[in-house]
Amino acid sequence: MIVLGIEGTAHTLGIGLVDDSGNVLANVLKNYQPSEGIHPREAANHHAKHLVPAIEEAFEEGDVRKEDIGLIAFSRGPGLGPCLRTVATAARALSLSLGVPLTGVNHCVAHLEIGRLTTEADDPVLLYTSGGNTQVIAFSRGRYRVFGETLDIGIGNMLDKFGRGKGMPFPAGPIIEEIAADGSSLLELPYSVKGMDVSFSGVLTAASKMDAPLEDICYSLQETTFAMLTEVTERALAHTKKDEVLLGGGVACNQRLREMVDIMTRERGAASYAPLKSLCVDNGAMIAWNGLLMYDAGLDISVENSGILQGYRTDEVDVLWRQQKDLF
Ligand code: ATP
Ligand code: FE2
C-alpha cells in the first residue's frame, strides 16, 4: 500500500508518499516565506494554493498514480489553527474521493518515527528542536513522554527572532550557523536550565542587546543554547537508561548541535543519529509513515471524528504500534 501524507502545522506544506516497506517515494516541500514572523492566515493561504500542484509533483516524483493510494495521513496538530484546518480539509476530501481510510498524526511523534525508520535508532531519546517546538521525548509505558521542554519559545524561533533583529532574512538559523563559524570568543549569556526544562527568552534579549562582533555573539548564542539542550538530553538518557539520541526538527540541521550531542553520547558509550535534512525539517513523508503505523495499529479515524487538535500533546498519543520495552 502507498500512503499519502500531508504536513501543514506551520510554515511548511509537505506532501510525502511512503510505501508499506518504509520506502520514501516522494517528499515535496513548499515553504511559506514570511516577511515578519509567521502570519497563520497567510501561511494557510500558501498551503491551500500549493496543495494540488504539490500533490501532482509528488505523484510524478514517486511515479505513483492516485489509484495506488491506500491511506491518507495528515498532521492533526500541534500547530497553527488555520494551517491545520486547511490540510485537514484537503485530507478529508482526498479520503472521501479516493474511498480510502484516514489517519490524523501527531507532528512531534512523526519526527521521532521517521528517525526510527531511516536511521539505526531503535529506542532513542529524541531531541526535537524546531522553530515552534523544543522537547526531549522518549518512549515509556506505552506513550512518548516529554522529559523536558522549553518553558517559553522554541529554539528556532529564538534564533529567527535574534536574526530578524540583526537584519537577517527568515529562516535565520542557517545564517547564524555560518556566521558563528567565524566566531571564537565565548561571551557570557544567560544559561537557563530549570530541572529538565529550558528557556530562551532571556538569552534572546541578552544576545540582541549585546555590543560585540556579530560572529562572537552568534558563536556564543549557539554554544550556550546548544549546551543547555545537550545537558537536558544527557539527563534524559541517564533517567531512562537509554543509549541512543535521535535529533529531529529544523535546528537539528545545525552541525554544531549535532557535534555537541555526538560528543556527549560518545562519552557515555551511547550513540546519536540524525535523519537526512529533508526528513529532519517538517515534511510529509514523516506524516505518511506515522499514519501507516497508526493505521496498522487500528488507529485510523472517521471523517466525522477528524477534527484538528491545535494543542495536541506528544504524550496524548497511545503508541499502540510499539511493543512495551521498558517498565521504568
Ligand atoms: P515546527 O512546526 O515543528 O515547530 P518549524 O515550522 O519551525 O517546525 P522546521 O523546518 O522543523 O519548521 O524548522 C525550522 C527552524 O529550523 C527555523 O527556526 C530555522 O531557523 C531552523 N534551522 C534550520 N536550519 C538551521 C541550522 N542549520 N541551524 C540552526 N537552525 C536552523
Ligand atoms: Fe516540526
CSV table of C-alpha atoms in Angstrom, one decimal, residues 41-315:
chain,number,residue,atom,x,y,z
A,41,ARG,CA,-3.8,33.0,7.8
A,42,GLU,CA,-1.2,33.8,5.2
A,43,ALA,CA,0.6,30.5,5.8
A,44,ALA,CA,-2.8,28.7,5.4
A,45,ASN,CA,-3.4,30.5,2.1
A,46,HIS,CA,0.0,29.5,1.0
A,47,HIS,CA,-0.8,25.8,1.8
A,48,ALA,CA,-4.2,26.0,0.0
A,49,LYS,CA,-2.6,27.5,-3.1
A,50,HIS,CA,0.2,24.9,-3.3
A,51,LEU,CA,-1.6,21.8,-2.2
A,52,VAL,CA,-2.8,20.4,-5.6
A,53,PRO,CA,0.4,21.2,-7.5
A,54,ALA,CA,2.5,19.7,-4.7
A,55,ILE,CA,0.4,16.5,-4.8
A,56,GLU,CA,0.8,16.3,-8.6
A,57,GLU,CA,4.6,16.9,-8.2
A,58,ALA,CA,4.8,14.1,-5.6
A,59,PHE,CA,2.9,11.7,-7.9
A,60,GLU,CA,5.4,12.5,-10.6
A,61,GLU,CA,8.4,12.2,-8.3
A,62,GLY,CA,7.3,8.9,-6.9
A,63,ASP,CA,5.9,7.6,-10.2
A,64,VAL,CA,2.6,6.9,-8.4
A,65,ARG,CA,-1.0,7.2,-9.6
A,66,LYS,CA,-3.8,8.3,-7.4
A,67,GLU,CA,-5.4,4.8,-7.7
A,68,ASP,CA,-2.3,3.4,-5.9
A,69,ILE,CA,-3.0,5.4,-2.7
A,70,GLY,CA,-4.4,3.2,0.1
A,71,LEU,CA,-4.3,5.6,3.0
A,72,ILE,CA,-4.4,9.4,3.6
A,73,ALA,CA,-2.5,10.8,6.7
A,74,PHE,CA,-2.4,14.4,7.8
A,75,SER,CA,-0.8,16.4,10.5
A,76,ARG,CA,-3.5,16.8,13.1
A,77,GLY,CA,-1.6,19.0,15.5
A,78,PRO,CA,0.0,20.7,17.3
A,79,GLY,CA,0.2,23.8,15.1
A,80,LEU,CA,-1.4,26.9,13.8
A,81,GLY,CA,-5.2,26.6,13.6
A,82,PRO,CA,-5.7,27.9,10.0
A,83,CYS,CA,-2.9,25.8,8.6
A,84,LEU,CA,-4.1,22.7,10.4
A,85,ARG,CA,-7.7,23.2,9.1
A,86,THR,CA,-6.5,23.7,5.6
A,87,VAL,CA,-4.6,20.4,5.4
A,88,ALA,CA,-7.3,18.5,7.3
A,89,THR,CA,-9.9,19.6,4.8
A,90,ALA,CA,-7.7,18.5,1.9
A,91,ALA,CA,-7.0,15.2,3.6
A,92,ARG,CA,-10.7,14.5,4.3
A,93,ALA,CA,-11.6,15.4,0.7
A,94,LEU,CA,-9.0,13.0,-0.6
A,95,SER,CA,-10.0,10.2,1.7
A,96,LEU,CA,-13.6,10.6,0.6
A,97,SER,CA,-13.0,10.9,-3.1
A,98,LEU,CA,-10.5,8.1,-3.3
A,99,GLY,CA,-12.5,5.9,-0.9
A,100,VAL,CA,-9.5,5.2,1.4
A,101,PRO,CA,-9.0,5.4,5.2
A,102,LEU,CA,-7.8,8.5,7.1
A,103,THR,CA,-5.3,8.9,9.9
A,104,GLY,CA,-4.5,12.1,11.9
A,105,VAL,CA,-0.9,12.2,13.1
A,106,ASN,CA,0.8,14.0,16.0
A,107,HIS,CA,3.5,16.1,14.3
A,108,CYS,CA,6.1,15.7,17.2
A,109,VAL,CA,5.7,11.9,17.3
A,110,ALA,CA,6.1,11.8,13.5
A,111,HIS,CA,9.5,13.4,13.8
A,112,LEU,CA,10.5,10.6,16.1
A,113,GLU,CA,9.1,7.8,13.9
A,114,ILE,CA,10.7,8.9,10.7
A,115,GLY,CA,14.1,8.9,12.6
A,116,ARG,CA,13.4,5.3,13.8
A,117,LEU,CA,12.6,4.3,10.2
A,118,THR,CA,15.5,6.0,8.4
A,119,THR,CA,18.4,5.7,11.0
A,120,GLU,CA,19.6,2.9,13.1
A,121,ALA,CA,18.0,4.4,16.2
A,122,ASP,CA,15.5,1.9,17.7
A,123,ASP,CA,14.5,3.2,21.1
A,124,PRO,CA,16.0,6.7,21.3
A,125,VAL,CA,15.6,9.8,23.3
A,126,LEU,CA,14.5,12.4,20.7
A,127,LEU,CA,15.9,15.9,20.9
A,128,TYR,CA,13.3,17.7,18.9
A,129,THR,CA,14.4,21.2,18.1
A,130,SER,CA,12.5,23.3,15.6
A,131,GLY,CA,11.0,26.8,15.2
A,132,GLY,CA,8.0,26.3,17.3
A,133,ASN,CA,9.0,23.2,19.4
A,134,THR,CA,11.8,22.2,21.7
A,135,GLN,CA,11.2,19.0,23.5
A,136,VAL,CA,13.1,16.0,24.8
A,137,ILE,CA,10.9,12.9,24.2
A,138,ALA,CA,11.3,9.2,24.9
A,139,PHE,CA,9.1,6.1,24.9
A,140,SER,CA,7.9,4.9,28.3
A,141,ARG,CA,4.9,2.8,29.3
A,142,GLY,CA,3.1,3.0,26.0
A,143,ARG,CA,3.5,6.6,25.3
A,144,TYR,CA,6.0,9.1,24.1
A,145,ARG,CA,6.7,11.1,27.2
A,146,VAL,CA,8.1,14.7,27.3
A,147,PHE,CA,11.0,14.6,29.7
A,148,GLY,CA,11.9,18.3,29.2
A,149,GLU,CA,10.9,21.2,27.0
A,150,THR,CA,11.1,24.9,26.5
A,151,LEU,CA,9.2,27.0,29.0
A,152,ASP,CA,8.8,29.8,26.5
A,153,ILE,CA,9.8,29.9,22.8
A,154,GLY,CA,11.2,27.2,20.6
A,155,ILE,CA,15.0,27.4,19.9
A,156,GLY,CA,14.5,28.0,16.2
A,157,ASN,CA,12.0,30.8,16.9
A,158,MET,CA,14.7,32.4,19.2
A,159,LEU,CA,17.3,32.1,16.5
A,160,ASP,CA,15.0,33.6,13.9
A,161,LYS,CA,14.0,36.5,16.2
A,162,PHE,CA,17.6,37.2,17.0
A,163,GLY,CA,18.4,37.1,13.3
A,164,ARG,CA,15.5,39.4,12.3
A,165,GLY,CA,16.8,42.0,14.8
A,166,LYS,CA,20.1,41.9,13.0
A,167,GLY,CA,18.5,42.2,9.6
A,168,MET,CA,18.8,38.6,8.5
A,169,PRO,CA,16.1,37.0,6.3
A,170,PHE,CA,13.9,34.1,7.5
A,171,PRO,CA,15.0,31.5,8.5
A,172,ALA,CA,18.0,32.9,10.3
A,173,GLY,CA,19.2,29.7,11.9
A,174,PRO,CA,21.4,28.6,9.0
A,175,ILE,CA,22.8,32.1,8.6
A,176,ILE,CA,23.7,32.3,12.3
A,177,GLU,CA,25.4,28.9,11.9
A,178,GLU,CA,27.6,30.3,9.1
A,179,ILE,CA,28.4,33.5,10.9
A,180,ALA,CA,29.1,31.6,14.1
A,181,ALA,CA,31.8,29.6,12.3
A,182,ASP,CA,34.0,32.8,12.3
A,183,GLY,CA,33.5,33.5,16.0
A,184,SER,CA,35.8,32.3,18.7
A,185,SER,CA,35.3,34.4,21.8
A,186,LEU,CA,32.7,32.9,24.2
A,187,LEU,CA,30.7,35.8,25.6
A,188,GLU,CA,28.6,35.4,28.8
A,189,LEU,CA,24.9,34.8,28.1
A,190,PRO,CA,22.1,33.6,30.5
A,191,TYR,CA,22.3,29.7,30.7
A,192,SER,CA,18.8,28.8,31.6
A,193,VAL,CA,18.2,25.2,32.5
A,194,LYS,CA,15.4,24.6,35.1
A,195,GLY,CA,15.4,21.0,36.0
A,196,MET,CA,14.7,19.2,32.8
A,197,ASP,CA,13.3,22.3,31.1
A,198,VAL,CA,15.0,25.2,29.2
A,199,SER,CA,14.1,28.8,28.4
A,200,PHE,CA,15.3,31.0,25.7
A,201,SER,CA,13.7,34.5,26.1
A,202,GLY,CA,16.4,35.7,28.5
A,203,VAL,CA,19.2,34.7,26.2
A,204,LEU,CA,17.4,36.2,23.2
A,205,THR,CA,17.1,39.6,25.0
A,206,ALA,CA,20.7,39.5,26.2
A,207,ALA,CA,22.2,38.5,22.8
A,208,SER,CA,20.1,41.1,21.0
A,209,LYS,CA,21.4,43.9,23.2
A,210,MET,CA,25.0,42.8,23.2
A,211,ASP,CA,27.6,45.1,21.9
A,212,ALA,CA,30.2,42.8,20.4
A,213,PRO,CA,31.3,41.5,17.0
A,214,LEU,CA,28.3,39.6,15.4
A,215,GLU,CA,30.4,36.4,14.8
A,216,ASP,CA,31.2,36.2,18.5
A,217,ILE,CA,27.6,36.8,19.5
A,218,CYS,CA,26.3,34.1,17.1
A,219,TYR,CA,29.1,31.7,18.3
A,220,SER,CA,28.2,32.3,21.9
A,221,LEU,CA,24.5,32.1,21.3
A,222,GLN,CA,24.9,28.6,19.7
A,223,GLU,CA,27.4,27.4,22.3
A,224,THR,CA,25.2,28.5,25.2
A,225,THR,CA,21.8,27.3,24.0
A,226,PHE,CA,23.1,24.0,22.5
A,227,ALA,CA,24.9,23.2,25.7
A,228,MET,CA,21.6,23.7,27.5
A,229,LEU,CA,19.9,21.2,25.1
A,230,THR,CA,22.8,18.8,25.4
A,231,GLU,CA,22.6,18.9,29.2
A,232,VAL,CA,18.9,18.1,29.4
A,233,THR,CA,19.2,15.4,26.8
A,234,GLU,CA,22.0,13.7,28.7
A,235,ARG,CA,19.9,13.8,31.9
A,236,ALA,CA,17.0,12.2,30.0
A,237,LEU,CA,19.4,9.4,28.8
A,238,ALA,CA,20.5,8.8,32.4
A,239,HIS,CA,17.0,8.8,33.7
A,240,THR,CA,15.5,6.5,31.1
A,241,LYS,CA,18.7,4.3,30.8
A,242,LYS,CA,18.5,4.5,27.1
A,243,ASP,CA,21.6,4.6,24.9
A,244,GLU,CA,20.5,6.4,21.7
A,245,VAL,CA,19.8,10.0,20.9
A,246,LEU,CA,17.9,11.0,17.8
A,247,LEU,CA,17.9,14.5,16.5
A,248,GLY,CA,14.9,16.0,14.8
A,249,GLY,CA,13.4,19.4,13.7
A,250,GLY,CA,14.9,22.1,11.6
A,251,VAL,CA,17.6,23.2,14.1
A,252,ALA,CA,18.9,19.6,14.0
A,253,CYS,CA,20.4,20.5,10.6
A,254,ASN,CA,23.0,22.5,12.6
A,255,GLN,CA,26.4,20.8,12.5
A,256,ARG,CA,27.5,22.3,15.8
A,257,LEU,CA,24.4,21.0,17.6
A,258,ARG,CA,25.0,17.5,16.1
A,259,GLU,CA,28.6,17.6,17.1
A,260,MET,CA,27.9,18.6,20.7
A,261,VAL,CA,25.3,15.9,21.1
A,262,ASP,CA,27.6,13.4,19.4
A,263,ILE,CA,30.4,14.2,21.9
A,264,MET,CA,28.1,13.8,24.8
A,265,THR,CA,26.7,10.4,23.7
A,266,ARG,CA,30.1,9.0,22.8
A,267,GLU,CA,31.4,10.0,26.3
A,268,ARG,CA,28.6,7.9,27.8
A,269,GLY,CA,29.1,4.9,25.5
A,270,ALA,CA,25.8,5.8,23.7
A,271,ALA,CA,25.2,6.8,20.0
A,272,SER,CA,23.5,9.7,18.3
A,273,TYR,CA,21.6,9.7,15.0
A,274,ALA,CA,20.1,12.3,12.7
A,275,PRO,CA,17.8,11.7,9.7
A,276,LEU,CA,18.5,13.3,6.3
A,277,LYS,CA,17.9,17.1,6.4
A,278,SER,CA,14.8,16.7,4.2
A,279,LEU,CA,13.4,14.4,6.8
A,280,CYS,CA,14.6,16.5,9.8
A,281,VAL,CA,12.6,19.5,8.8
A,282,ASP,CA,8.8,19.4,8.7
A,283,ASN,CA,7.8,17.1,5.9
A,284,GLY,CA,5.0,15.0,4.5
A,285,ALA,CA,7.0,11.7,4.4
A,286,MET,CA,7.1,11.5,8.2
A,287,ILE,CA,3.3,12.1,8.4
A,288,ALA,CA,2.7,9.3,5.8
A,289,TRP,CA,4.9,6.8,7.7
A,290,ASN,CA,3.4,7.6,11.1
A,291,GLY,CA,0.0,7.4,9.5
A,292,LEU,CA,0.7,3.9,8.3
A,293,LEU,CA,2.0,2.8,11.7
A,294,MET,CA,-1.3,4.2,13.2
A,295,TYR,CA,-3.4,2.5,10.6
A,296,ASP,CA,-1.8,-0.8,11.1
A,297,ALA,CA,-2.5,-0.4,14.9
A,298,GLY,CA,-6.2,0.3,14.2
A,299,LEU,CA,-5.9,4.0,14.9
A,300,ASP,CA,-7.5,5.3,11.7
A,301,ILE,CA,-10.3,7.8,12.2
A,302,SER,CA,-13.6,8.6,10.5
A,303,VAL,CA,-14.0,11.9,8.7
A,304,GLU,CA,-16.6,12.9,11.3
A,305,ASN,CA,-14.0,12.5,14.1
A,306,SER,CA,-11.1,14.0,12.3
A,307,GLY,CA,-11.1,17.4,14.0
A,308,ILE,CA,-7.8,19.1,14.3
A,309,LEU,CA,-6.0,19.2,17.7
A,310,GLN,CA,-4.2,22.6,17.9
A,311,GLY,CA,-2.6,21.9,21.2
A,312,TYR,CA,-2.1,18.1,20.6
A,313,ARG,CA,0.4,17.0,23.2
A,314,THR,CA,3.1,14.4,22.4
A,315,ASP,CA,2.0,12.2,25.4
